[in-house]
Coordinates of C-alpha atoms in Angstrom, one line a residue:
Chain A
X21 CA 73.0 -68.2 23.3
X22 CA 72.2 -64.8 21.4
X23 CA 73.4 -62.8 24.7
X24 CA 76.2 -64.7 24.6
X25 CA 77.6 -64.2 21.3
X26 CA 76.6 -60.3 22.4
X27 CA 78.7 -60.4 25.2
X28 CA 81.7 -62.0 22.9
X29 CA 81.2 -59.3 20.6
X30 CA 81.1 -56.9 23.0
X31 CA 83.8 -58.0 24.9
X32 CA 86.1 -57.7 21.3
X33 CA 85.3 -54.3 20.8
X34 CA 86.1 -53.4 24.1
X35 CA 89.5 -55.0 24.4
X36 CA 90.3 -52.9 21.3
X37 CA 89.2 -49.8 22.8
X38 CA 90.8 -50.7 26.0
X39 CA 93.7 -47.6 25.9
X40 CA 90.7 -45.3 24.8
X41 CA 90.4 -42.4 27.4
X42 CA 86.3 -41.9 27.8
X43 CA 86.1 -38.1 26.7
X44 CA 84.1 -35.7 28.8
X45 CA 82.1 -34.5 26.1
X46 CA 80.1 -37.4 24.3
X47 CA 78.9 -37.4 20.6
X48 CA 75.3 -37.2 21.3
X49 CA 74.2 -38.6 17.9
X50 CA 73.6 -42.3 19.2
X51 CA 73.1 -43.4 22.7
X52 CA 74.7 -46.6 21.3
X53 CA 77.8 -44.5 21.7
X54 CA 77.4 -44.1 25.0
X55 CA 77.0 -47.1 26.1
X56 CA 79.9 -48.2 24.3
X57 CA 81.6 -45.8 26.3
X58 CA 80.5 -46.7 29.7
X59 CA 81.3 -50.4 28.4
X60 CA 84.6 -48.9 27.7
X61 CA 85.0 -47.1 31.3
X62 CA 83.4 -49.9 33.4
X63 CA 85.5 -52.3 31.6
X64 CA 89.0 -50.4 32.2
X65 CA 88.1 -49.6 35.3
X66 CA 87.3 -53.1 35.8
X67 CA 90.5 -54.1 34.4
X68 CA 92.1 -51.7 36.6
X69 CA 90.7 -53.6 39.5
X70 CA 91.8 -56.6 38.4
X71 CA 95.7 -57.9 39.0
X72 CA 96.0 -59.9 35.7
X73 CA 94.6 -59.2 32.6
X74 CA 95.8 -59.7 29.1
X75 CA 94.6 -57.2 26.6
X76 CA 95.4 -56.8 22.6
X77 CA 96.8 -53.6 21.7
X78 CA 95.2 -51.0 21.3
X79 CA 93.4 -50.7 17.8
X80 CA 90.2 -51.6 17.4
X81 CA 88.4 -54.9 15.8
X82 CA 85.7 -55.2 13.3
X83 CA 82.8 -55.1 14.9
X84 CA 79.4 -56.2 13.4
X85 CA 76.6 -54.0 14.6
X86 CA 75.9 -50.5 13.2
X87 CA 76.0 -49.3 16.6
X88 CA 79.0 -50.2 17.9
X89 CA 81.1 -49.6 14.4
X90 CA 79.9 -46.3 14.8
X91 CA 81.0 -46.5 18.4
X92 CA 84.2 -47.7 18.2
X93 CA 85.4 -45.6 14.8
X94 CA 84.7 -42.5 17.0
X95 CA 87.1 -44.1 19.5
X96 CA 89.5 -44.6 16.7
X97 CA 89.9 -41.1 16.1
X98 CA 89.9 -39.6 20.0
X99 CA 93.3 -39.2 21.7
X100 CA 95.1 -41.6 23.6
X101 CA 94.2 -42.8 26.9
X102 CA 96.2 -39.6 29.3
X103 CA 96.2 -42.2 32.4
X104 CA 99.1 -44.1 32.5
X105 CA 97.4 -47.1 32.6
X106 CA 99.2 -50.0 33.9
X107 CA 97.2 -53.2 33.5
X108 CA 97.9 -53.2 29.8
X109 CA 101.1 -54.6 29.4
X110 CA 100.5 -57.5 27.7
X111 CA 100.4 -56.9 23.9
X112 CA 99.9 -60.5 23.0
X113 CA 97.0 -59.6 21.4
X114 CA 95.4 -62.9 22.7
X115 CA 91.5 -63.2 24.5
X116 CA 91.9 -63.8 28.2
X117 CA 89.8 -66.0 29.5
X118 CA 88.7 -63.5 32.3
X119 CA 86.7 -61.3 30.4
X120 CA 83.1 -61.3 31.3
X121 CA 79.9 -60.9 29.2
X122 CA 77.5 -58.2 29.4
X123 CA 75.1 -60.3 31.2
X124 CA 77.5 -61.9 33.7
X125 CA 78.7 -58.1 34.5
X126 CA 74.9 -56.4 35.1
X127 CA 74.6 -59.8 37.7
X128 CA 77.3 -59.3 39.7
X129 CA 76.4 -55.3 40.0
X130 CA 72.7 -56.6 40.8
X131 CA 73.8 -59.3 43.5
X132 CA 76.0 -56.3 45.0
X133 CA 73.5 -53.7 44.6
X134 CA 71.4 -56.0 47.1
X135 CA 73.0 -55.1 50.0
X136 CA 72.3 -51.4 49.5
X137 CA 68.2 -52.3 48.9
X138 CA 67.4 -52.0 53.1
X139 CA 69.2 -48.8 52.6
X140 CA 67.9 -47.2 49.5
X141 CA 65.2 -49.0 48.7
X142 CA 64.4 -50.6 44.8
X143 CA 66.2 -48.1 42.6
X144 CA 68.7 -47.2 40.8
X145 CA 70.7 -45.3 43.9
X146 CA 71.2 -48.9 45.2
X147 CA 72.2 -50.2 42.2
X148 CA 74.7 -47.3 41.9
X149 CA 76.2 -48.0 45.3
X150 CA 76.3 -51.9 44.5
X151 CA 78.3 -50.4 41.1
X152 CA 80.5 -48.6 43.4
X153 CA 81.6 -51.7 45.6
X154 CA 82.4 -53.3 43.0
X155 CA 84.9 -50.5 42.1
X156 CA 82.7 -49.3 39.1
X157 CA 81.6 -45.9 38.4
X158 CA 78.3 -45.0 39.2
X159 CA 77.6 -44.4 35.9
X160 CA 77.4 -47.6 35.2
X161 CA 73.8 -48.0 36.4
X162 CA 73.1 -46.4 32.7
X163 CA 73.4 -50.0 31.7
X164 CA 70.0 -50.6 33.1
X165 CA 67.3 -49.4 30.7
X166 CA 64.9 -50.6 33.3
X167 CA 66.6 -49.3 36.6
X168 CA 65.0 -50.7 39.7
X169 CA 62.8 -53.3 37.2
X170 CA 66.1 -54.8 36.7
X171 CA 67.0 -55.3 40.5
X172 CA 63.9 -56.8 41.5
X173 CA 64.0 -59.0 38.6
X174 CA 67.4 -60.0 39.2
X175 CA 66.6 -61.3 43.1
X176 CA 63.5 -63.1 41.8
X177 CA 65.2 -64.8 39.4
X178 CA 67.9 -65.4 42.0
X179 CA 66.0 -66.7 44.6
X180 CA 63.5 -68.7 42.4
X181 CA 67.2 -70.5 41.2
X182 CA 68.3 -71.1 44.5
X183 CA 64.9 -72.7 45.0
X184 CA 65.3 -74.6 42.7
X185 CA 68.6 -75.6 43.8
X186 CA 67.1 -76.5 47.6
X187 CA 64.6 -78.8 45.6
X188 CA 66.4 -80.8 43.5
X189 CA 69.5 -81.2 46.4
X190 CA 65.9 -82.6 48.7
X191 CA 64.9 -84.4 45.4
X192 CA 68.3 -86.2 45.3
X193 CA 68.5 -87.0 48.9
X194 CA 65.1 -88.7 48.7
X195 CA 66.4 -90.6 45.4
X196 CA 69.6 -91.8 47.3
X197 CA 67.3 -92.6 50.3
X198 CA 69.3 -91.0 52.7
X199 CA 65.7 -88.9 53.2
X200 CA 62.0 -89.6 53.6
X201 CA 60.1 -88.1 50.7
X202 CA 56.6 -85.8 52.4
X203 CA 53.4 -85.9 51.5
X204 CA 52.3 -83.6 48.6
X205 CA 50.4 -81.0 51.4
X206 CA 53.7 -80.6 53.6
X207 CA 56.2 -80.6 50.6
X208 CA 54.4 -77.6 49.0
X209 CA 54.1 -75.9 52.1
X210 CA 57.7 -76.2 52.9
X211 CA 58.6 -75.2 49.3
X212 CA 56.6 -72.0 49.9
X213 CA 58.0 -71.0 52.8
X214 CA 61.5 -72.6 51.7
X215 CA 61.0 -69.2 48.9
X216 CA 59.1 -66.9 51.1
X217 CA 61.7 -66.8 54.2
X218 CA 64.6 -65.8 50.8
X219 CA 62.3 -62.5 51.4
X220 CA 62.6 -61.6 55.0
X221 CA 65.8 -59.8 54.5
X222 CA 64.2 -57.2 52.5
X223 CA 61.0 -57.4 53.5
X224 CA 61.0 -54.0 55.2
X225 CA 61.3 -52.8 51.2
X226 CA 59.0 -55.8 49.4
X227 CA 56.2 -53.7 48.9
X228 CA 57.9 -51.9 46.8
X229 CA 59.4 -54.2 44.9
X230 CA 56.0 -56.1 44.2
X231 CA 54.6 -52.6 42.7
X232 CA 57.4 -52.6 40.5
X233 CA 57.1 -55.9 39.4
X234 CA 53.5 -55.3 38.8
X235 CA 54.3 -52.4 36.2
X236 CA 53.2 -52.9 33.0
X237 CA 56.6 -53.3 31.4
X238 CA 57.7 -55.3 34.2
X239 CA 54.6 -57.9 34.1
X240 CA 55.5 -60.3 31.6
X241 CA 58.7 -60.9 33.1
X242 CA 57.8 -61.2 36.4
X243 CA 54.9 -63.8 35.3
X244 CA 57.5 -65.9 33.6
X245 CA 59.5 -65.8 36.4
X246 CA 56.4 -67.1 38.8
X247 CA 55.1 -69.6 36.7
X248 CA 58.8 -71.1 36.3
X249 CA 59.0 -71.2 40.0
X250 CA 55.6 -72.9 40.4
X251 CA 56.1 -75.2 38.0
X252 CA 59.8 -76.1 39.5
X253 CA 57.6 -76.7 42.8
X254 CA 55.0 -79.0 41.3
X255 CA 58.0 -80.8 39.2
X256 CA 59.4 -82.0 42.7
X257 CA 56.3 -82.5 44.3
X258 CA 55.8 -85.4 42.0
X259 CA 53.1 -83.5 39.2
X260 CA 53.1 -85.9 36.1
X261 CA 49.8 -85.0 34.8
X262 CA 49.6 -84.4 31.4
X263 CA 45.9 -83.2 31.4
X264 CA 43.9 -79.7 32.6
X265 CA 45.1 -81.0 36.3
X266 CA 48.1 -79.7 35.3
X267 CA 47.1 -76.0 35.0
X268 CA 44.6 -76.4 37.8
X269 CA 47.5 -76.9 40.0
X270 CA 49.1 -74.2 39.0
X271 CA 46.9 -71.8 39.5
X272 CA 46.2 -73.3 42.7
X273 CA 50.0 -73.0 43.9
X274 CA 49.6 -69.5 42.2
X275 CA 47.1 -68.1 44.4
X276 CA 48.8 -69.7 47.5
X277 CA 52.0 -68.4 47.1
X278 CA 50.5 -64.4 46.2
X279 CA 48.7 -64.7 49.0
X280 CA 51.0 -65.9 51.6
X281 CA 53.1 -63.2 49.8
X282 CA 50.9 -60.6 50.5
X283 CA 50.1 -61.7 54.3
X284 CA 53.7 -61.6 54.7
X285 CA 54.4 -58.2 54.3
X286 CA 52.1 -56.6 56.6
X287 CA 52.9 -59.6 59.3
X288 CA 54.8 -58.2 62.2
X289 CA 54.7 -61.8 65.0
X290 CA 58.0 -63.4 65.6
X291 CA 59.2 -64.8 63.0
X292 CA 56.3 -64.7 60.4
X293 CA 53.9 -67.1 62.8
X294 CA 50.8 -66.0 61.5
X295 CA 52.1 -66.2 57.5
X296 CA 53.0 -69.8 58.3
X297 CA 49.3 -70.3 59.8
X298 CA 47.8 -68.3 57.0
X299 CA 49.8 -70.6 54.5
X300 CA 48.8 -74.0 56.0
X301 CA 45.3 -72.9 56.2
X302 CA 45.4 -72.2 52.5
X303 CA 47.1 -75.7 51.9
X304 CA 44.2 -77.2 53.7
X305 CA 42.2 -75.8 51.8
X306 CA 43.2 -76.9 48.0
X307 CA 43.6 -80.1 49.8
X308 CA 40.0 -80.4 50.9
X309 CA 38.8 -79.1 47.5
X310 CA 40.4 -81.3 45.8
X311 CA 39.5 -84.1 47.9
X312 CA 35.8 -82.8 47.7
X313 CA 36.4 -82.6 44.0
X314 CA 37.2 -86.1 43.6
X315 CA 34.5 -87.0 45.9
X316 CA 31.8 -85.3 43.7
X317 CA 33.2 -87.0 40.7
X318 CA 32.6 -90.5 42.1
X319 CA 29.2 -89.4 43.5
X320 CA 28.3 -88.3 39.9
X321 CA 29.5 -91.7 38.5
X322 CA 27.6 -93.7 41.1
X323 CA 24.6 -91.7 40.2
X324 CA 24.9 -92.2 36.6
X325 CA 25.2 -95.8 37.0
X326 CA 22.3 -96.4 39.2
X327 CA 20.2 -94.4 36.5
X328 CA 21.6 -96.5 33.7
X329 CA 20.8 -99.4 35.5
X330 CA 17.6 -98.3 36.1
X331 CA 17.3 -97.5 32.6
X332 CA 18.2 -101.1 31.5
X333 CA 15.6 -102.2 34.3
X334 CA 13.0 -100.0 33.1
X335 CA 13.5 -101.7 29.2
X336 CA 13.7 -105.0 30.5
X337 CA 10.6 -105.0 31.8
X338 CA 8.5 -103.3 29.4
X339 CA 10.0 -105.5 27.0
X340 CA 11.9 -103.5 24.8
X341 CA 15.0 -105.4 24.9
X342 CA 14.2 -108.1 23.4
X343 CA 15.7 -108.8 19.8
X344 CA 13.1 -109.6 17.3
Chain B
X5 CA 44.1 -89.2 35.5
X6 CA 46.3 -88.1 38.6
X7 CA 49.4 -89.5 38.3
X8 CA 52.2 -88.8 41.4
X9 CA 55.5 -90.1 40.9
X10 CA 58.8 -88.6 42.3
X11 CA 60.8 -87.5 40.0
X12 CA 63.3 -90.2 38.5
X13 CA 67.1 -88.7 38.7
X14 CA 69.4 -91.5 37.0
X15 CA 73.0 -89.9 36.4
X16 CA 74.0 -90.9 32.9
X17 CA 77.9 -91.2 31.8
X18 CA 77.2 -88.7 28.8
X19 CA 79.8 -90.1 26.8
X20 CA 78.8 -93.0 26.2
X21 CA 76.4 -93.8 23.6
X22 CA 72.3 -94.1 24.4
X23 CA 71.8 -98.0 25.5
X24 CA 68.3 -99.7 25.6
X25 CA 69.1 -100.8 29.1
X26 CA 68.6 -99.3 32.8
X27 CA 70.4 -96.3 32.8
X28 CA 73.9 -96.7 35.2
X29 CA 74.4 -94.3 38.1
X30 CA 77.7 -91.8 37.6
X31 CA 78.6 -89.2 39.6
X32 CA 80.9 -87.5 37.7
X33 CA 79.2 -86.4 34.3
X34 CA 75.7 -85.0 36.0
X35 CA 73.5 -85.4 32.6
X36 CA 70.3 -86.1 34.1
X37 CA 67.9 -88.2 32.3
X38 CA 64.7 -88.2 34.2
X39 CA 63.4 -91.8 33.4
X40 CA 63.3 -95.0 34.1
X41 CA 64.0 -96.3 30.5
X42 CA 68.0 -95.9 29.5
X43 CA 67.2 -93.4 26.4
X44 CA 65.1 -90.1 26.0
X45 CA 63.3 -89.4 22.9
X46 CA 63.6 -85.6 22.9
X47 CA 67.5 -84.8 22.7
X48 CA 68.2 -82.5 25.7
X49 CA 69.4 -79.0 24.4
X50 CA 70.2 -76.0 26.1
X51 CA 68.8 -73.9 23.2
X52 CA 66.1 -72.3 24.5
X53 CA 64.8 -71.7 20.6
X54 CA 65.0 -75.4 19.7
X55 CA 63.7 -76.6 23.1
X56 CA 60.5 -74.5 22.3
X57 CA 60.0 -75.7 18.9
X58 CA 60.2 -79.1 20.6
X59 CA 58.0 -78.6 23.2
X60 CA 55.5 -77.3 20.7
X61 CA 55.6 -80.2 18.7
X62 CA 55.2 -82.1 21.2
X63 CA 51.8 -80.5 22.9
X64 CA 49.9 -80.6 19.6
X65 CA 51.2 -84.6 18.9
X66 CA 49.7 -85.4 22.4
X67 CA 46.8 -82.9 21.7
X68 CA 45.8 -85.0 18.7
X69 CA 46.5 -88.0 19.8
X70 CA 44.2 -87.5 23.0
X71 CA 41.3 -86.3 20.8
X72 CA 41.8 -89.5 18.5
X73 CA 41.4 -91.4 21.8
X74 CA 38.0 -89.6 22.4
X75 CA 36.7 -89.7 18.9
X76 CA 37.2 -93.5 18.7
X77 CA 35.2 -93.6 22.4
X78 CA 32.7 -91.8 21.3
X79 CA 31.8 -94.1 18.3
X80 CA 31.8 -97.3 20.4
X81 CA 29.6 -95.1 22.5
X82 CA 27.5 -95.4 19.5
X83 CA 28.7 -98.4 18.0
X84 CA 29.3 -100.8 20.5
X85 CA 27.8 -103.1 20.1
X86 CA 27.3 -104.0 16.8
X87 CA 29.7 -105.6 13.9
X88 CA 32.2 -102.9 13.5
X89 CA 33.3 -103.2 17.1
X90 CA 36.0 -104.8 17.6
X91 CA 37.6 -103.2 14.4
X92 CA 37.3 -99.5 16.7
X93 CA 38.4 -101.1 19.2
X94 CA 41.2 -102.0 18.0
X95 CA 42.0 -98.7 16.4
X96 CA 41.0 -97.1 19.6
X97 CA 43.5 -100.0 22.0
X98 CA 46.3 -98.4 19.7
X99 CA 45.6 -95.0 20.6
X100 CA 45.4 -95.6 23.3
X101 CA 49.1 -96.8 23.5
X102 CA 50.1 -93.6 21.4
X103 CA 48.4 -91.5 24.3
X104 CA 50.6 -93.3 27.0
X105 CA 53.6 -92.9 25.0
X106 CA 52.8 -88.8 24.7
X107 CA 52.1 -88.9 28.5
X108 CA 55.4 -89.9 29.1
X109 CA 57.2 -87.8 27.1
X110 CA 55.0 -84.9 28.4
X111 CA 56.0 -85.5 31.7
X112 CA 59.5 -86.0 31.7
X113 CA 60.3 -83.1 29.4
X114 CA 58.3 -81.0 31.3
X115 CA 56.4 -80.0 28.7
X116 CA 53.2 -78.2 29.1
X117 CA 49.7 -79.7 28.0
X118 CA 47.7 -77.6 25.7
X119 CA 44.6 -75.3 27.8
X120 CA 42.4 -76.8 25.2
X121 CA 42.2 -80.3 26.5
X122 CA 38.9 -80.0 27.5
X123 CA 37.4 -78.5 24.5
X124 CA 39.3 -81.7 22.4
X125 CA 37.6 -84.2 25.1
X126 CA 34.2 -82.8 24.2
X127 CA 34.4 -81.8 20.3
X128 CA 36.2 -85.4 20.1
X129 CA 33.4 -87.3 21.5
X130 CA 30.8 -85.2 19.5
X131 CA 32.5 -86.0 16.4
X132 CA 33.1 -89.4 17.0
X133 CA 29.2 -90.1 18.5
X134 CA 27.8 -87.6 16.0
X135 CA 29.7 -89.9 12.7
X136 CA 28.6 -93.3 14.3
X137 CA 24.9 -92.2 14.0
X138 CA 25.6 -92.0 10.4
X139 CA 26.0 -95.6 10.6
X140 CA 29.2 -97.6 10.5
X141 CA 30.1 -96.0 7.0
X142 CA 29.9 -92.5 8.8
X143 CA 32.6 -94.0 11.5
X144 CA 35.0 -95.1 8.9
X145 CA 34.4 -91.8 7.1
X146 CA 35.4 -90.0 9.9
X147 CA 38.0 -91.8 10.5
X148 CA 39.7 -91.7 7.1
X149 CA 39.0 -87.9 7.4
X150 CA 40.7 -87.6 11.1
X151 CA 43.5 -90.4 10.5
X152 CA 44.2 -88.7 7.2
X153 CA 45.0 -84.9 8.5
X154 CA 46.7 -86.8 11.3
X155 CA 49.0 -88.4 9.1
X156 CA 50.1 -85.2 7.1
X157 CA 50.7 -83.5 10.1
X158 CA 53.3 -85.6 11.5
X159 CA 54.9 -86.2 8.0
X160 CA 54.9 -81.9 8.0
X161 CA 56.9 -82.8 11.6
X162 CA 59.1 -85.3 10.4
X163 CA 59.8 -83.1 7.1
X164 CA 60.5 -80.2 9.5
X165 CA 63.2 -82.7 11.5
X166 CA 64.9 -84.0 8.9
X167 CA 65.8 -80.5 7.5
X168 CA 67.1 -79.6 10.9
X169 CA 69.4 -82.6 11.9
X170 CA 67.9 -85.9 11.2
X171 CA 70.8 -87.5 13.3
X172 CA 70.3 -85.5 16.8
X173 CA 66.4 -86.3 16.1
X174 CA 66.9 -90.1 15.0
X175 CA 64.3 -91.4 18.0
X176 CA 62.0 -88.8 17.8
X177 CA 61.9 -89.7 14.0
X178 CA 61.7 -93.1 14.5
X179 CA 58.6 -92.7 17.1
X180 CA 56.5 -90.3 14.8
X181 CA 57.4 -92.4 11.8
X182 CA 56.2 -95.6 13.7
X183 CA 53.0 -93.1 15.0
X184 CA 52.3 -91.8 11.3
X185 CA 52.7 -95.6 9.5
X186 CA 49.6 -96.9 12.7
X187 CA 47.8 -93.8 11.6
X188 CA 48.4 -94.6 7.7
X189 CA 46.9 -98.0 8.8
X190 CA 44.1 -96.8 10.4
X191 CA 43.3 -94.6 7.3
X192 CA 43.4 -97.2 5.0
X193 CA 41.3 -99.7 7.4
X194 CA 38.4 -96.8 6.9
X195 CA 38.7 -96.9 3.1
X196 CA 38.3 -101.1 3.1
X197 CA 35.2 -100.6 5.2
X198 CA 32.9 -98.6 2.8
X199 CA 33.8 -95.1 4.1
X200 CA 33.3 -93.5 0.8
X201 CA 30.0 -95.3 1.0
X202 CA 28.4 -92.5 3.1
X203 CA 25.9 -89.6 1.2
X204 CA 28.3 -86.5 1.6
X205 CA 31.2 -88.2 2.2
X206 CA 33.3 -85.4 0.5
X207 CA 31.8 -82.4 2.4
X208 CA 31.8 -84.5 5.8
X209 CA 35.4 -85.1 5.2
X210 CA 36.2 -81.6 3.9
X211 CA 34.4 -80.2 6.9
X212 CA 36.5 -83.1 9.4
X213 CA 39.9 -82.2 8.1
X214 CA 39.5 -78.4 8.6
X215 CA 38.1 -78.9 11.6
X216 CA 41.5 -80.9 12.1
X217 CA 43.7 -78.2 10.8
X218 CA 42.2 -75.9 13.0
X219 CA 42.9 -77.8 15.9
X220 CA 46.3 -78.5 15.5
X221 CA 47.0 -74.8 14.7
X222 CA 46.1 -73.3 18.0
X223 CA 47.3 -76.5 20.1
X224 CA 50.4 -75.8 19.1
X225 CA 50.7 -72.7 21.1
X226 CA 48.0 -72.6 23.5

C-alpha cells in the first residue's frame, strides 16, 4: 500500500518533469537527485518506447518528499528538453492509466534481466542488459541499491508465486474432483521438486545466487521468502495444526527442501535422478520419525497406565483406599 | 492434536452480504473463503499492517485460551474428585469450546501459533495443580486471578477494535465480547466460592496476574 502511493507519487513528479532533458553534469548534493533523474530518463525513454502516452505539460507538481521537491525544483530551473521529443503531444494534462509504479518497473527489468543470468551470472551486468532489452538505459540498474541481491530475490519470489499458483490450481482440481488428492508423503515431494525443477535453468549459476542470498543484508529477506514458501506447501498439504506441530513441520520441510537444494547443484545424472532419490529418501525419513514419534507417545501412555494401575492395585491391597 | 484437512475453497459472490448459511459456489467474483461455515470472523484485508495486527491478536487469544484449558486440567488433576468438581469442569467444558473456536480461526487464516505453546502447557498445569493443593479456595483464587487478567485483556482488544472500525470488525467483536462475558462468569463463579477465603490471597493473585501479563506480552509476538 505504502509502495504504492510511492509509485503514484513518483509517477506525478515524473510526468511533470517529462520535457526535462537529464543534464550531463548532476548536482551532486543529494543522490535523491539522481535518482529522480534516472526516474526522469528511464521514464522518457520508456515513454519513448511506448506508441501512446498521455502526459501533462510540462511544469512540475507539488511533490511531498524533501527529496524529490528538491529534485524536481532543480528540474524546474534546467533548460528545456533539446530532443524533439515526440510522444508528448497530448497536453490534456490528464493521468494515463499506463504509467507504471516504481515497483512494477524494477520487476519487469528483473524478469528481463533473467535471461541474461546464464550469461553473466547474478549481478548487476545482467540486470543492465535485461535494462537494455527493455529499451532502458543501462543506467538504470542504479535503481537497485542491492544489485544482484535484488535479482535473486526477485526469481525467488517469483518462483515461490508461481508455486503457489501450481498448488492452489492442484488444490482446486482436487476440490472440483476432477483430481485425486495424494497422500501427505508424495504431495510434499512433488511440491519440492514442483519448485526445485523452477531452478534447472539457472542452475549452472545457483551457487552463486545461494551465497548471495546468504549475505547478511540479504538473509532476512530470503528467510521470509522460504518460510512463506514452506508454509504455502504445508497450507495445501492439508496442515491445520494449531499447536508446536506446526513449527515442527516447518522445520522439517525446511531442512528438506535446503538439502535437496544443495544436492541439486552439484548433481550432474540425467535429469536430476539422484536429487529425486536423495529427496524421497529424506521424505521417508520425516515420515518414519514421525511415525516413530507417534509410536513412542502411545508406548509412554501405555506405560503410564499399567503403572497407575499398578499403583491403584498396590493401595487396594494394602488397604489404603478405603474411606474411613 | 494432528489435524489433516484439505483445504476448503468455497467461491463467495462478494457482493452480497455475509449469510449464516453454506456458502454458494460463483465463479465469477474469486473471494475465497476457506471454510465450511458461510461467514469468516477475521475480515479479509489486503493490508499487510492490519492483517498483522490481526494475526497477532489472534495468537495471544488462542495462547491464553489454551493455557486456561491447561490450568483448569491441572486442578481436576488435583481436584477431581472431590465437591468442587463438576463446577471446573464446567469452566474447563467451556474452554474447551473457546479453544476449538481459536483452532479454527487459527487454521483458516493461516495464522501462526505462538513458539511458546509448550512452556503455556507446562506453567499452566503447574499453576493450576500447584493452586488446587491450596485447597478448593486456592482453585477459585486462581481462577479469579487468571479469569480476571483474561478479561481485561480482551476488553484492551475490543477497545483497540472499536477505535479502528467497529463495523468491519462486528463478528470478531461479537465473539471476544461473547468470550470476555464466559470469562466475566467464570471470575465471578471464583468469588461465590470463597476465593478470597485463601491465606495470601492478595499476593497469590498479585503474583497470578503478572504472571498473566507477562504471558500475553511475549505471545503476542513470538
Amino acid at each position: 500500500m505504502a509502495a504504492l502511493i510511492r509509485g503514484l507519487r513518483a509517477g506525478r513528479v515524473l510526468r511533470g518533469l517529462g520535457s526535462v532533458a537529464v543534464q550531463g553534469t548532476l548536482s551532486p548534493q543529494c543522490s535523491n537527485v539522481r535518482r529522480g533523474f534516472h526516474r526522469a530518463a528511464l521514464l522518457r525513454l520508456a515513454n519513448d518506447s511506448k506508441s501512446d502516452t498521455s502526459v501533462p505539460p510540462p511544469s512540475y507538481h507539488e511533490v511531498d518528499t524533501a527529496g524529490e521537491s528538491s529534485s524536481s525544483s532543480a528540474h524546474g530551473e534546467s533548460s528545456e528538453d533539446a530532443q524533439p521529443n515526440t510522444s508528448f503531444q497530448d497536453q490534456s494534462g490528464e493521468h494515463g492509466e499506463d504509467y507504471e509504479t516504481e515497483e512494477q518497473l524494477q520487476a519487469r527489468i528483473l524478469t528481463a534481466a533473467l535471461e541474461f543470468v546464464p550469461q553473466h551470472g547474478w549481478t548487476v551486468e545482467a540486470i543492465a542488459a535485461g535494462a537494455e532489452t527493455l529499451g532502458l538505459s543501462s543506467a538504470s540498474t542504479g535503481m537497485f541499491n542491492n544489485g544482484a541481491g535484488d535479482l535473486a530475490l526477485h526469481f525467488v519470489a517469483q518462483c515461490n508465486a508461481q508455486l503457489a499458483e501450481t498448488l492452489a490450481e492442484q488444490n482446486n482440481q482436487v476440490q472440483l474432483g476432477q483430481a485425486e488428492s495424494k497422500k501427505t508423503a508424495e504431495f510434499l515431494r512433488d511440491a519440492v521438486e514442483v519448485r526445485l525443477r523452477m531452478l534447472i535453468p539457472y542452475i549452472d549459476t545457483w551457487p552463486q545466487a545461494m551465497s548471495i542470498l546468504l549475505l547478511p543484508h540479504n538473509i532476512p529477506d530470503s528467510l521470509k521468502h522460504l518460510s512463506t514458501m514452506v508454509d504455502d506447501i504445508w497450507y495445501y498439504a492439508g496442515d491445520r495444526s494449531t499447536d508446536v506441530n506446526w513449527y515442527t513441520r516447518r522445520a522439517a520441510l525446511t531442512g528438506i527442501y535446503n538439502t535437496t537444494e544443495l544436492v541439486m547443484v552439484q548433481d550432474s545424472s540425467p535429469d536430476f535422478e539422484e536429487t529425486w532419490a536423495f529427496l524421497d529418501n529424506r521424505i521417508k525419513d520425516v515420515v518414519n520419525m514421525a511415525n516413530t514419534a507417534k509410536q513412542v507417545q502411545a508406548t509412554g501412555e501405555a506405560v503410564v497406565q499399567g503403572l497407575m494401575g499398578a499403583a491403584i492395585t498396590l493401595k487396594n491391597l494394602t488397604g489404603m483406599n478405603q474411606r474411613r | 492434536m494432528h489435524r489433516f484437512v484439505r483445504p476448503q475453497l468455497l467461491l463467495r459472490d462478494s457482493k452480497q452480504p455475509l449469510l449464516p448459511t453454506a456458502g454458494q459456489l460463483c465463479t465469477n467474483h474469486k473471494s475465497v473463503v476457506s471454510s465450511v461455515r458461510g461467514y469468516v470472523v477475521l475480515p479479509p484485508t489486503n493490508d499487510e499492517e492490519e492483517k498483522a495486527m490481526l494475526h497477532r491478536m489472534m495468537r495471544v487469544d488462542h495462547a491464553g485460551e489454551y493455557g486456561a484449558n491447561r490450568i483448569y486440567a491441572g486442578q481436576m488433576a488435583v481436584l477431581g474428585h472431590t465437591q468442587i468438581s463438576p463446577l471446573i469442569q464446567e469452566m474447563w467444558d467451556q474452554e474447551k469450546q473457546h479453544l476449538r473456536k481459536f483452532n479454527e480461526i487459527l487454521a483458516e487464516n493461516r495464522v501462526r501459533p505462538t513458539l511458546l505453546l509448550p512452556l503455556w502447557n507446562i506453567a499452566g498445569f503447574a499453576l493450576g495443580a500447584g493452586s488446587a493443593l491450596l485447597g478448593k479456595e486456592g482453585a477459585m483464587a486462581c481462577t479469579v486471578a487468571v479469569e480476571e487478567s483474561i478479561s481485561e485483556h480482551y476488553n484492551c482488544q475490543i477497545r483497540t477494535l472499536m477505535e479502528k472500525d467497529p463495523e468491519k470488525y462486528t463478528e470478531l467483536l461479537q465473539l471476544i465480547k461473547e468470550f470476555r462475558d464466559d470469562e466475566m462468569e467464570h471470575h465471578d463463579t471464583g468469588l461465590e466460592h470463597d476465593a478470597e477465603s485463601v491465606p495470601g490471597y492478595q499476593l497469590m493473585k498479585a503474583i497470578i496476574q503478572a504472571g498473566c501479563k507477562a504471558a500475553i506480552c511475549v505471545s503476542e509476538s513470538l
